[in-house]
Short mmCIF file of C-alpha atoms and ligand atoms in Angstrom, two decimals:
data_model
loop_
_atom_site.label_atom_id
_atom_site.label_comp_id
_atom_site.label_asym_id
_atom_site.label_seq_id
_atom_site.Cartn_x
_atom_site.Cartn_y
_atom_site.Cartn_z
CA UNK O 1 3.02 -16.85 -21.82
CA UNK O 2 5.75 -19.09 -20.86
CA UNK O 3 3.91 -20.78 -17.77
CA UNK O 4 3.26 -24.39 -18.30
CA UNK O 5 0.75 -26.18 -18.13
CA UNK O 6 -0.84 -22.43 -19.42
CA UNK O 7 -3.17 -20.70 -16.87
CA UNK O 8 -6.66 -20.74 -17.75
CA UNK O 9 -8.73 -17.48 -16.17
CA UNK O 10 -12.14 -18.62 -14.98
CA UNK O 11 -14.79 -17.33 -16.98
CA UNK O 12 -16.30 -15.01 -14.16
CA UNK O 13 -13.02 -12.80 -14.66
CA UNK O 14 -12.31 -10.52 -12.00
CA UNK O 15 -14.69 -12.16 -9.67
CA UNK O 16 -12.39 -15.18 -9.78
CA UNK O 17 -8.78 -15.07 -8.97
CA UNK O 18 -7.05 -18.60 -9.60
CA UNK O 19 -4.97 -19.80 -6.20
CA UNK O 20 -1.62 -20.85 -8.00
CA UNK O 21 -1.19 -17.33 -9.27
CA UNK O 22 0.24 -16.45 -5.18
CA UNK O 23 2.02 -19.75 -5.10
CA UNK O 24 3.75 -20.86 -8.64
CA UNK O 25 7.61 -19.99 -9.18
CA UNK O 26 7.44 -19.52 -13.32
CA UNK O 27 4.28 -17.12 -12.72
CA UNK O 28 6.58 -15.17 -10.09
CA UNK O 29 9.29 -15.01 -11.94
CA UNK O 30 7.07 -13.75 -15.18
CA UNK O 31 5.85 -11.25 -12.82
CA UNK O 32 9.31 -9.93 -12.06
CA UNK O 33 9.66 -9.06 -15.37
CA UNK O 34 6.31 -8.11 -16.64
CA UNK O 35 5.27 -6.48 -13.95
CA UNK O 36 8.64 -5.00 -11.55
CA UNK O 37 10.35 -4.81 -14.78
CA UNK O 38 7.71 -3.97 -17.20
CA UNK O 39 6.10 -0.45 -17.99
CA UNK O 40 4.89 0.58 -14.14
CA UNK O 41 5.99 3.46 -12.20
CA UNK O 42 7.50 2.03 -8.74
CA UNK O 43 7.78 4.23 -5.69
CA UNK O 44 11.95 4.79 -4.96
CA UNK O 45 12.17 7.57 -2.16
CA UNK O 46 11.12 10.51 -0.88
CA UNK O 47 12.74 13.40 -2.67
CA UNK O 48 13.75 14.89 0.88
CA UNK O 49 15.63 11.70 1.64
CA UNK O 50 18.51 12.53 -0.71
CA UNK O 51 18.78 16.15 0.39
CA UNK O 52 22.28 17.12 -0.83
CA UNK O 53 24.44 16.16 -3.73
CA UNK O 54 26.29 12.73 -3.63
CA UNK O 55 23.48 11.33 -1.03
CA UNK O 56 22.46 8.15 -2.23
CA UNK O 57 20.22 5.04 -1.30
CA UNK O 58 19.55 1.45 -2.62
CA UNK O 59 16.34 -0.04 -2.69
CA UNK O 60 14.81 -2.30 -5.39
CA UNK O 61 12.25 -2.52 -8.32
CA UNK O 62 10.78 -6.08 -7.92
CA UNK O 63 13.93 -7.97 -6.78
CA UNK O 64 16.09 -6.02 -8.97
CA UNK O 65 18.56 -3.79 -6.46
CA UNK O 66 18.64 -0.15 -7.52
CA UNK O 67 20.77 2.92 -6.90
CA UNK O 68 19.01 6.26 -6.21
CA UNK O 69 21.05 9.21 -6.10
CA UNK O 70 21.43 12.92 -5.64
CA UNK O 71 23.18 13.83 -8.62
CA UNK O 72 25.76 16.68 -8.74
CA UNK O 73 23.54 18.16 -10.99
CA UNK O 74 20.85 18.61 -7.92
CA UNK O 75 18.52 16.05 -10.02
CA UNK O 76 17.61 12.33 -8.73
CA UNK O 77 18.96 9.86 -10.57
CA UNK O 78 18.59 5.76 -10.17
CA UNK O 79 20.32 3.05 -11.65
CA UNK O 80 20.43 -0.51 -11.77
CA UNK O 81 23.09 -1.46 -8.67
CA UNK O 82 24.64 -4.00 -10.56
CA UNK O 83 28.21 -3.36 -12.09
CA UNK O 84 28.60 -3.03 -15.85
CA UNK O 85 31.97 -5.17 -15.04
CA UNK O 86 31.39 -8.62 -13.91
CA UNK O 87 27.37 -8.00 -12.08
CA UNK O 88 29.05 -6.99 -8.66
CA UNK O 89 26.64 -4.90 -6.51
CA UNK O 90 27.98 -1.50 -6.50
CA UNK O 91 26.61 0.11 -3.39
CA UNK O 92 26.30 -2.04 -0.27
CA UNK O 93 24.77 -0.26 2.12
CA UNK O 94 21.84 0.97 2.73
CA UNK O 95 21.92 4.77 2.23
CA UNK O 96 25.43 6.94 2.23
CA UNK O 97 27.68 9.93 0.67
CA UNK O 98 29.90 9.67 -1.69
CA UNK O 99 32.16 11.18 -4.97
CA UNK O 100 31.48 8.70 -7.05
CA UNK O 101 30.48 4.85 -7.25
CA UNK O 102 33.20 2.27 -7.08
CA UNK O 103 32.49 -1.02 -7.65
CA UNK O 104 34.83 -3.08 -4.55
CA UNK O 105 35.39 -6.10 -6.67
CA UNK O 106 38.20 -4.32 -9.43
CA UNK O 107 37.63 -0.61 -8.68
CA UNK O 108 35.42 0.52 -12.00
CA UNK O 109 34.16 3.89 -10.85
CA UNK O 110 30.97 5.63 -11.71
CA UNK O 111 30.18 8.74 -11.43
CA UNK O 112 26.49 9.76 -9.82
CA UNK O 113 24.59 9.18 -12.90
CA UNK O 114 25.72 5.82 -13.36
CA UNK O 115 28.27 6.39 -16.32
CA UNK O 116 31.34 4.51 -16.54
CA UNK O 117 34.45 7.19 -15.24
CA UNK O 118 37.63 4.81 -14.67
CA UNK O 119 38.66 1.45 -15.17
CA UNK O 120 40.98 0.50 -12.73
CA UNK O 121 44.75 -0.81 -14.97
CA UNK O 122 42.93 -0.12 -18.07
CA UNK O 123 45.92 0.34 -20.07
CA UNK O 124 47.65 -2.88 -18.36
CA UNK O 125 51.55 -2.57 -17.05
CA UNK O 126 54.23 -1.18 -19.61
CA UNK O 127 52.19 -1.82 -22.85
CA UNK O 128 50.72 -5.74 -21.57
CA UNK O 129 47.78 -6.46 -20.65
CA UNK O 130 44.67 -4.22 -20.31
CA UNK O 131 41.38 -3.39 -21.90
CA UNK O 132 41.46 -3.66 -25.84
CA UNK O 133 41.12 -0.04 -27.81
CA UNK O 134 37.96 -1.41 -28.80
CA UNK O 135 37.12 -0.53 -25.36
CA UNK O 136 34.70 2.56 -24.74
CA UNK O 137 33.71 3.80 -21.11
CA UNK O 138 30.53 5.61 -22.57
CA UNK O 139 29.15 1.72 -24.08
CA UNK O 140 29.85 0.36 -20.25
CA UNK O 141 27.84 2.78 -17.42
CA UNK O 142 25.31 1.38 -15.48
CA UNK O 143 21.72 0.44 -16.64
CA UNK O 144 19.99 3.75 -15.95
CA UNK O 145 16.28 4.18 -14.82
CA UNK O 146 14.00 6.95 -16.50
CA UNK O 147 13.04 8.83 -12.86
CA UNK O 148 9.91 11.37 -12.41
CA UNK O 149 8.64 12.91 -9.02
CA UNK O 150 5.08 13.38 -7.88
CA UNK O 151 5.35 15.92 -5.35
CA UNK O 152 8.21 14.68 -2.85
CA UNK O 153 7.42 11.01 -4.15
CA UNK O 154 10.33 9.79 -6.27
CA UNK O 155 9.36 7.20 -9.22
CA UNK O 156 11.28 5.07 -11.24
CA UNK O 157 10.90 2.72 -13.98
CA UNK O 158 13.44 0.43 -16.52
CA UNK O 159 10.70 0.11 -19.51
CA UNK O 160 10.41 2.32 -21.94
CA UNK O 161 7.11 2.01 -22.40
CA UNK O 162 5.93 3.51 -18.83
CA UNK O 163 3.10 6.31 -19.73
CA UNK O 164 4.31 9.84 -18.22
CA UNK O 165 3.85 9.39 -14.40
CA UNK O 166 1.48 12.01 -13.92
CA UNK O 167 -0.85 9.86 -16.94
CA UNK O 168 -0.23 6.88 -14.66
CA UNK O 169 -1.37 8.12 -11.67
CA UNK O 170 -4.25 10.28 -13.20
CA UNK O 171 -5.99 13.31 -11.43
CA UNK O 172 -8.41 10.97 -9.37
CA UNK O 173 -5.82 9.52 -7.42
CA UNK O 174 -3.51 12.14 -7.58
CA UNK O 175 -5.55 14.38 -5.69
CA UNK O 176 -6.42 12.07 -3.01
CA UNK O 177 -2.24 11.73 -2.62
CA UNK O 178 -2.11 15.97 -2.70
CA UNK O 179 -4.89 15.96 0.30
CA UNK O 180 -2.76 14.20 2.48
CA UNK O 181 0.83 14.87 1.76
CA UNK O 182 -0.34 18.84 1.82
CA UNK O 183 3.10 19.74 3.77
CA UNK O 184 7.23 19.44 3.52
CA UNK O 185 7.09 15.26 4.22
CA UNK O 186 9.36 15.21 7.37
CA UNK O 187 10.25 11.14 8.08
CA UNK O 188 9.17 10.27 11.71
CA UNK O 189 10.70 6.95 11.57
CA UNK O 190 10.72 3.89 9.53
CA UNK O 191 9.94 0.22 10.12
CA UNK O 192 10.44 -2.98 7.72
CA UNK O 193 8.33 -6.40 8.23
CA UNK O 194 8.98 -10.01 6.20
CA UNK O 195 5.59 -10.87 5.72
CA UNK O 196 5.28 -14.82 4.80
CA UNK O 197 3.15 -14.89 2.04
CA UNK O 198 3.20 -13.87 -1.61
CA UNK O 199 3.09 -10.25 -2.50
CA UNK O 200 -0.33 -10.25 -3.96
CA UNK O 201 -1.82 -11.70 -1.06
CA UNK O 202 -0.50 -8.17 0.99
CA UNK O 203 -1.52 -6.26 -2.12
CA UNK O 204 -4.99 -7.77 -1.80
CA UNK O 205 -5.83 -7.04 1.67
CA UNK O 206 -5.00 -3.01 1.23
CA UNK O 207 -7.56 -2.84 -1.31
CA UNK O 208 -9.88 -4.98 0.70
CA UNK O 209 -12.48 -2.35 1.80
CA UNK O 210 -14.94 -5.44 3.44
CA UNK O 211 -12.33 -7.26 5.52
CA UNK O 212 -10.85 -3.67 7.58
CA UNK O 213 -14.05 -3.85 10.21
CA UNK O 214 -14.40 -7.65 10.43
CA UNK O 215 -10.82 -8.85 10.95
CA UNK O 216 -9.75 -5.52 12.95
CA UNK O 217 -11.21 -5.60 16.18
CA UNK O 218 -9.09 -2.37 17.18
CA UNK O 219 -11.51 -0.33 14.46
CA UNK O 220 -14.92 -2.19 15.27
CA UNK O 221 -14.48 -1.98 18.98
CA UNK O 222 -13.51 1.26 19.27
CA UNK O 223 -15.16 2.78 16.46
CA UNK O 224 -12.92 3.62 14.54
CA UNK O 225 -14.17 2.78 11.37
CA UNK O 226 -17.65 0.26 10.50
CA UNK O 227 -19.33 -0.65 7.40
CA UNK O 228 -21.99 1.33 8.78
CA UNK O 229 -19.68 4.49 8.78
CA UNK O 230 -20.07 7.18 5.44
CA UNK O 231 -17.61 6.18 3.22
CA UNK O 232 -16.40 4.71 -0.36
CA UNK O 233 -13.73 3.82 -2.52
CA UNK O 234 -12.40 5.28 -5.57
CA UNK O 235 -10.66 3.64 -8.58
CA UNK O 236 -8.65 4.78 -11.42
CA UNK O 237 -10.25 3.59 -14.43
CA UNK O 238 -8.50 1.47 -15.16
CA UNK O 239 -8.48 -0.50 -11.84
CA UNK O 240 -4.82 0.28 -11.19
CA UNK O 241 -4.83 2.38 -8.41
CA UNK O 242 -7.31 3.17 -5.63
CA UNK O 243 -8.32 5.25 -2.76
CA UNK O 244 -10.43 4.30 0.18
CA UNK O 245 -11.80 6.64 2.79
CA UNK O 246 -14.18 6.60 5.75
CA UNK O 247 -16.00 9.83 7.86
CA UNK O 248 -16.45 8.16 10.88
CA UNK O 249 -18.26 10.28 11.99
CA UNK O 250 -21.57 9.86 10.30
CA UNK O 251 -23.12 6.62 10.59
CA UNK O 252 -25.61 5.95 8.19
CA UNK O 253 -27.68 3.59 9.83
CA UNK O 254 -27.12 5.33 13.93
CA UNK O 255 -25.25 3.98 16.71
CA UNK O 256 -27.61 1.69 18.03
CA UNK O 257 -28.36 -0.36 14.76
CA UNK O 258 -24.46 -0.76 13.72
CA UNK O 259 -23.85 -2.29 17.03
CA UNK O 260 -26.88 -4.54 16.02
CA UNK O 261 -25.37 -5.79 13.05
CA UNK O 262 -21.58 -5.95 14.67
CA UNK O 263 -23.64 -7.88 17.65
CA UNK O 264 -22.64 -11.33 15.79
CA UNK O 265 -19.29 -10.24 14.43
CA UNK O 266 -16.64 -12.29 16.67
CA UNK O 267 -13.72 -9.72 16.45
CA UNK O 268 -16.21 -7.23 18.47
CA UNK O 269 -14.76 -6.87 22.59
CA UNK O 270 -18.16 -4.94 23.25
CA UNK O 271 -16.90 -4.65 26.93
CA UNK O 272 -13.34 -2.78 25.88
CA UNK O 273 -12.84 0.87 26.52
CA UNK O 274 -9.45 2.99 26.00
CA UNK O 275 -8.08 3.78 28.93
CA UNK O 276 -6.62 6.65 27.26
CA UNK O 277 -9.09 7.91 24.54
CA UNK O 278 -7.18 10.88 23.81
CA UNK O 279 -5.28 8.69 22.10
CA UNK O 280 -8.14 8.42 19.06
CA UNK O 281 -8.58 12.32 18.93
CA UNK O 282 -8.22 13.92 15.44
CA UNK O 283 -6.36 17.20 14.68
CA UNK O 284 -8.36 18.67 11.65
CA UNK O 285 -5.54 19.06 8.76
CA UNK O 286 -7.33 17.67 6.04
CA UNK O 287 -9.87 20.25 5.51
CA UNK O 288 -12.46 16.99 4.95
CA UNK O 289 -14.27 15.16 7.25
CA UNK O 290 -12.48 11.96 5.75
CA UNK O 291 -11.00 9.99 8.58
CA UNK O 292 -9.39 7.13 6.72
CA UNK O 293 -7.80 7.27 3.34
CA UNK O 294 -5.91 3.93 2.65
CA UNK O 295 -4.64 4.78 -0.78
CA UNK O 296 -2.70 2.16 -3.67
CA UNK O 297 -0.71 2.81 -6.72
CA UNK O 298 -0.64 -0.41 -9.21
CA UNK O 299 1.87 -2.65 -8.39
CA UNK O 300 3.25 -2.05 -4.55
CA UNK O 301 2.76 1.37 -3.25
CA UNK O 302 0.45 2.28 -0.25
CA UNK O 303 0.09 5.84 1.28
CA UNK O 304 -2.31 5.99 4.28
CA UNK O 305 -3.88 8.26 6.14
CA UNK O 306 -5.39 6.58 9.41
CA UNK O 307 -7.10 9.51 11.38
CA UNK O 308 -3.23 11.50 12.11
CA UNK O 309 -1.08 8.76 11.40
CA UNK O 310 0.30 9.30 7.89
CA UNK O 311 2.69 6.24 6.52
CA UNK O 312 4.30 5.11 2.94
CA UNK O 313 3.98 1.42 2.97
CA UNK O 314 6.54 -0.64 0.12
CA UNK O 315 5.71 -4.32 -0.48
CA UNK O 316 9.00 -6.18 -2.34
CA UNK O 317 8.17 -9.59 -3.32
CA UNK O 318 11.23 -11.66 -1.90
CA UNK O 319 10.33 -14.88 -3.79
CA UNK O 320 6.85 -16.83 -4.31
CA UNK O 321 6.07 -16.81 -0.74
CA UNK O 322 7.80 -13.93 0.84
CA UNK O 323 7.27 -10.49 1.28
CA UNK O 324 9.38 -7.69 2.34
CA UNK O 325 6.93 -4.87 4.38
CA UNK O 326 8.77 -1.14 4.26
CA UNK O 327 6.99 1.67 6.17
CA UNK O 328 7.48 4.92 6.60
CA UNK O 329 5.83 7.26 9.16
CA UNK O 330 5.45 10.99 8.31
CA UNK O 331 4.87 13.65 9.52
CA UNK O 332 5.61 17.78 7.95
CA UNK O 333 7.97 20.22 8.47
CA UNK O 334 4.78 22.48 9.94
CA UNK O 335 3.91 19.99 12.34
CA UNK O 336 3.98 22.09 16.00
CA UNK O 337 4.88 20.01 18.98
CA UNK O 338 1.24 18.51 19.92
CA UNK O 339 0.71 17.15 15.89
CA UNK O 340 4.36 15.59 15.83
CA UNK O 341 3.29 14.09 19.27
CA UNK O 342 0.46 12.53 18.18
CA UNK O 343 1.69 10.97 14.91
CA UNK O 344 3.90 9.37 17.05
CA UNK O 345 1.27 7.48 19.18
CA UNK O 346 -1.05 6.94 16.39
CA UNK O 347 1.71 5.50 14.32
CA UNK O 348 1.01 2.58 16.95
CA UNK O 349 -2.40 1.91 15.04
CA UNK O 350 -0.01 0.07 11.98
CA UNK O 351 3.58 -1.39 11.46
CA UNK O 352 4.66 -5.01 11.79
CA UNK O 353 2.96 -4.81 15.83
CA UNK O 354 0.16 -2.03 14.75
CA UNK O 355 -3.10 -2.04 16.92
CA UNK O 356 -4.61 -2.48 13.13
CA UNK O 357 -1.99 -3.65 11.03
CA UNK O 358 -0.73 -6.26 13.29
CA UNK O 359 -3.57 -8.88 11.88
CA UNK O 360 -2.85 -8.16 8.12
CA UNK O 361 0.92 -9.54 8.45
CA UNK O 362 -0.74 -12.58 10.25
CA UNK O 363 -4.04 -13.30 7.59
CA UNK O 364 -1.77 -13.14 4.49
CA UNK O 365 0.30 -16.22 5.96
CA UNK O 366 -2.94 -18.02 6.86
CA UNK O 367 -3.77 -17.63 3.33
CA UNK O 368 -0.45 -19.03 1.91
CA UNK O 369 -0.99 -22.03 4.14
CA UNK O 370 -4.40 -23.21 2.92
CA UNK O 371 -2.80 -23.12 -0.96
CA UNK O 372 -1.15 -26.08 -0.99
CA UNK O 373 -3.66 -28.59 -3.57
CA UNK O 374 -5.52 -25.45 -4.50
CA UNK O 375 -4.14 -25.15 -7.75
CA UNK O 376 -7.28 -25.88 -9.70
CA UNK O 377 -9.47 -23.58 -7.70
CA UNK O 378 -10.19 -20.14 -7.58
CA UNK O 379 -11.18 -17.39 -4.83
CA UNK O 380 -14.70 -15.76 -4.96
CA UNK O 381 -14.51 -11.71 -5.30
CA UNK O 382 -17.64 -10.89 -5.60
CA UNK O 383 -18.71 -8.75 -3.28
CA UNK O 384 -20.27 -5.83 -4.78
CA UNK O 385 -21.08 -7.28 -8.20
CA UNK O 386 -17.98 -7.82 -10.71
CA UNK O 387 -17.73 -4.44 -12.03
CA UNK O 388 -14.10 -2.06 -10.41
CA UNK O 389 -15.98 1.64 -10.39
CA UNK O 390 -15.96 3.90 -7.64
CA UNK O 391 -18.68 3.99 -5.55
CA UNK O 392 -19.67 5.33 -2.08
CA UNK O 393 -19.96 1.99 -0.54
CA UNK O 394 -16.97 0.02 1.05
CA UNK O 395 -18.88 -3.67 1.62
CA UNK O 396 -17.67 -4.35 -1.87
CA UNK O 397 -14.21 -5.67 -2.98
CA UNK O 398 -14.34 -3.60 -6.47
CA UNK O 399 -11.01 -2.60 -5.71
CA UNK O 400 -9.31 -5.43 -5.41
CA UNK O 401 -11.07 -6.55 -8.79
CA UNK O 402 -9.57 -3.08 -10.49
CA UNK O 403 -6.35 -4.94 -9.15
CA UNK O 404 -6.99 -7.92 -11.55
CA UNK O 405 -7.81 -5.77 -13.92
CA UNK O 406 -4.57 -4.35 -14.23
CA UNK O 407 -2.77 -7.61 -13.68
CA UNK O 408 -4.12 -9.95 -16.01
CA UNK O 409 -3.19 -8.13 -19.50
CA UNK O 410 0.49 -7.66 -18.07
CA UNK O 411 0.79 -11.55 -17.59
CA UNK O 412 -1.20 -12.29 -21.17
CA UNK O 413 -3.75 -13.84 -18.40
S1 FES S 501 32.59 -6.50 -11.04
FE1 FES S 501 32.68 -4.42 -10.63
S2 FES S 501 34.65 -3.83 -11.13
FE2 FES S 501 34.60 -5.93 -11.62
FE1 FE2 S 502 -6.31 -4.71 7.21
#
């Protein structure tokens, strides 16, 4: 590894998680590569998105910008958005329709796969000038990206050395992603957040089961979800991915004790009542009792389930201490009037002002600010022991262990 001086891991291993690794440019920038650009599947669209041939979108892997299109052979396709030419982006905007891809800068022209089509004056002006016969559009399209669907969720990756995606994702997980995207994903709306802290720190807090109750006063107070509530997480085996879920409605230790043991915690309003409590009622879909199911897929994908309210969450590190926060809020083509309505108002609970979420874009910024002379210390994870299994517990941080688990042999940590 290229970092200098070279990061030691403590010896506690996933229980320890050294500070510079969310502030240090050289580790970011190995992570861009090893990671964003190394063999990982990363979440590009939903398949619905790009319904009709010549739709296409940008988006990025890591900080790398990214093409995804609707080919004219009906297939998605993604490509690097960077032209074979001089490095010009290709596509500017954010989503559109089109023929073909033209770069602005001297017209080169790809077609929806990303191969190389035209090269504006390529034989030059009456026999002077112009590309050399050497010259061969097929050596010149753009840097293509092997793409694989899961479902409606569109993958892509630029290393040949990504395992199938369905091997990647594995049945555990996969089925928890089946059980809540059951329907024709129909986008309710989207939202996008700059979160001011590194992307790790965001990562971190999704796979925090322990922290949901204590820093959320929205889910204490109104019981949404406790500690005290049935519940666990599950993680792939190799600590990659994970799923967390809660059934609210069992308690396992009664009403009266979990208030009793939330009696000291300070983000409890004991006195606060809804004014509308509708607004917390559950239409069953699931066929589960599971009430929660915050689910993440190694390096930056998030799909929740937070009782109705169904979201994608995309976290694109923007440099060492920025984040960029993409949501977006489903619902399904099924969904009758009353379920669309009350996506809608539970899709309050999260985004960049959620009832619940609102405190996670705030805590990964105080974290960022306390680094600063921490680069010879290390964070304590061990909560729950130091193994990443799944268990049917949540006052453990296993999965954010599993995290480090997958990390560390990436970065030769
Ligand atoms: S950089 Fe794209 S055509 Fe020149
Ligand atoms: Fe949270």
């Amino acid at each position: 590894m290229s970092v200098e001086p070279a990061l030691q891991w403590p010896a506690e291993g996933n229980a320890r998680v050294p500070y510079r690794v969310f502030s240090d440019p050289e580790i970011y920038h190995e992570e861009l590569a090893r990671i964003f650009l190394g063999p990982t599947w990363q979440f590009l669209t939903l398949a619905g998105e790009l319904p009709t041939p010549g739709d296409y979108l940008t988006t990025f892997i890591g900080e790398t910008p990214v093409i995804v299109t609707r080919g004219k052979d009906g297939a998605v396709h993604a490509m690097v958005n960077r032209c074979a030419h001089r490095g010009n982006l290709v596509c500017l905007k954010r989503r559109g329709h089109a023929d073909n891809l033209t770069c602005v800068y001297h017209a080169w022209r790809y077609d929806l796969e990303g191969n190389l089509d035209s090269v504006a004056f390529r034989r030059g002006i009456a026999g002077k000038g112009g590309m050399p016969a050497s010259f061969e559009l097929k050596d010149h399209g753009l840097q293509k990206l092997a793409v694989d669907q899961f479902g409606d969720l569109v993958f892509g990756t630029l290393s040949p050395d990504a395992p199938p995606l369905g091997d990647y994702i594995g049945n555990q997980i996969g089925s928890r992603i089946h059980r809540v995207l059951h329907g024709k994903p129909k986008v309710l709306g989207t939202t996008s957040q700059i979160l001011h802290n590194n992307w790790k720190l965001y990562f971190e807090n999704v796979r925090d089961t322990y922290h949901a109750t204590l820093l959320h006063s929205f889910f204490t107070t109104f019981r949404m979800s406790r500690l005290t509530s049935e519940g666990g997480v599950d993680i792939a085996e190799h600590g990659m991915h994970h799923a967390s879920y809660t059934r609210n409605k069992i308690d396992r230790v009664g009403a009266a004790a979990s208030d009793q043991l939330y009696a000291g915690i300070p983000s409890l309003r004991e006195n606060f009542r809804l004014a509308e409590p509708g607004f917390l009622s559950m239409i069953e879909e699931f066929g589960d009792d599971t009430t929660t199911q915050i689910l993440s897929l190694f390096p930056n994908f998030v799909l929740q389930q937070i009782q109705n309210s169904i979201a994608l969450r995309l976290v694109l590190p923007k440099g060492p201490d920025k984040t960029e926060l993409q949501w977006i809020y489903l619902g399904f083509e099924e969904d009758d009037p009353a379920m669309s309505a009350l996506r809608l108002a539970q899709a309050n609970l999260v985004g960049p002002a959620g009832y619940v979420s609102m405190e996670d874009g705030a805590v990964g910024n105080f974290s960022q600010r306390a680094l600063p002379g921490a680069d010879n210390q290390a964070s304590v994870l061990e909560m729950g022991g130091f193994d990443h299994v799944s268990e049917e517990n949540r006052t453990t941080e296993a999965s954010i262990r599993g995290f480090w688990q997958a990390y560390r042999p990436l970065m030769g940590f």
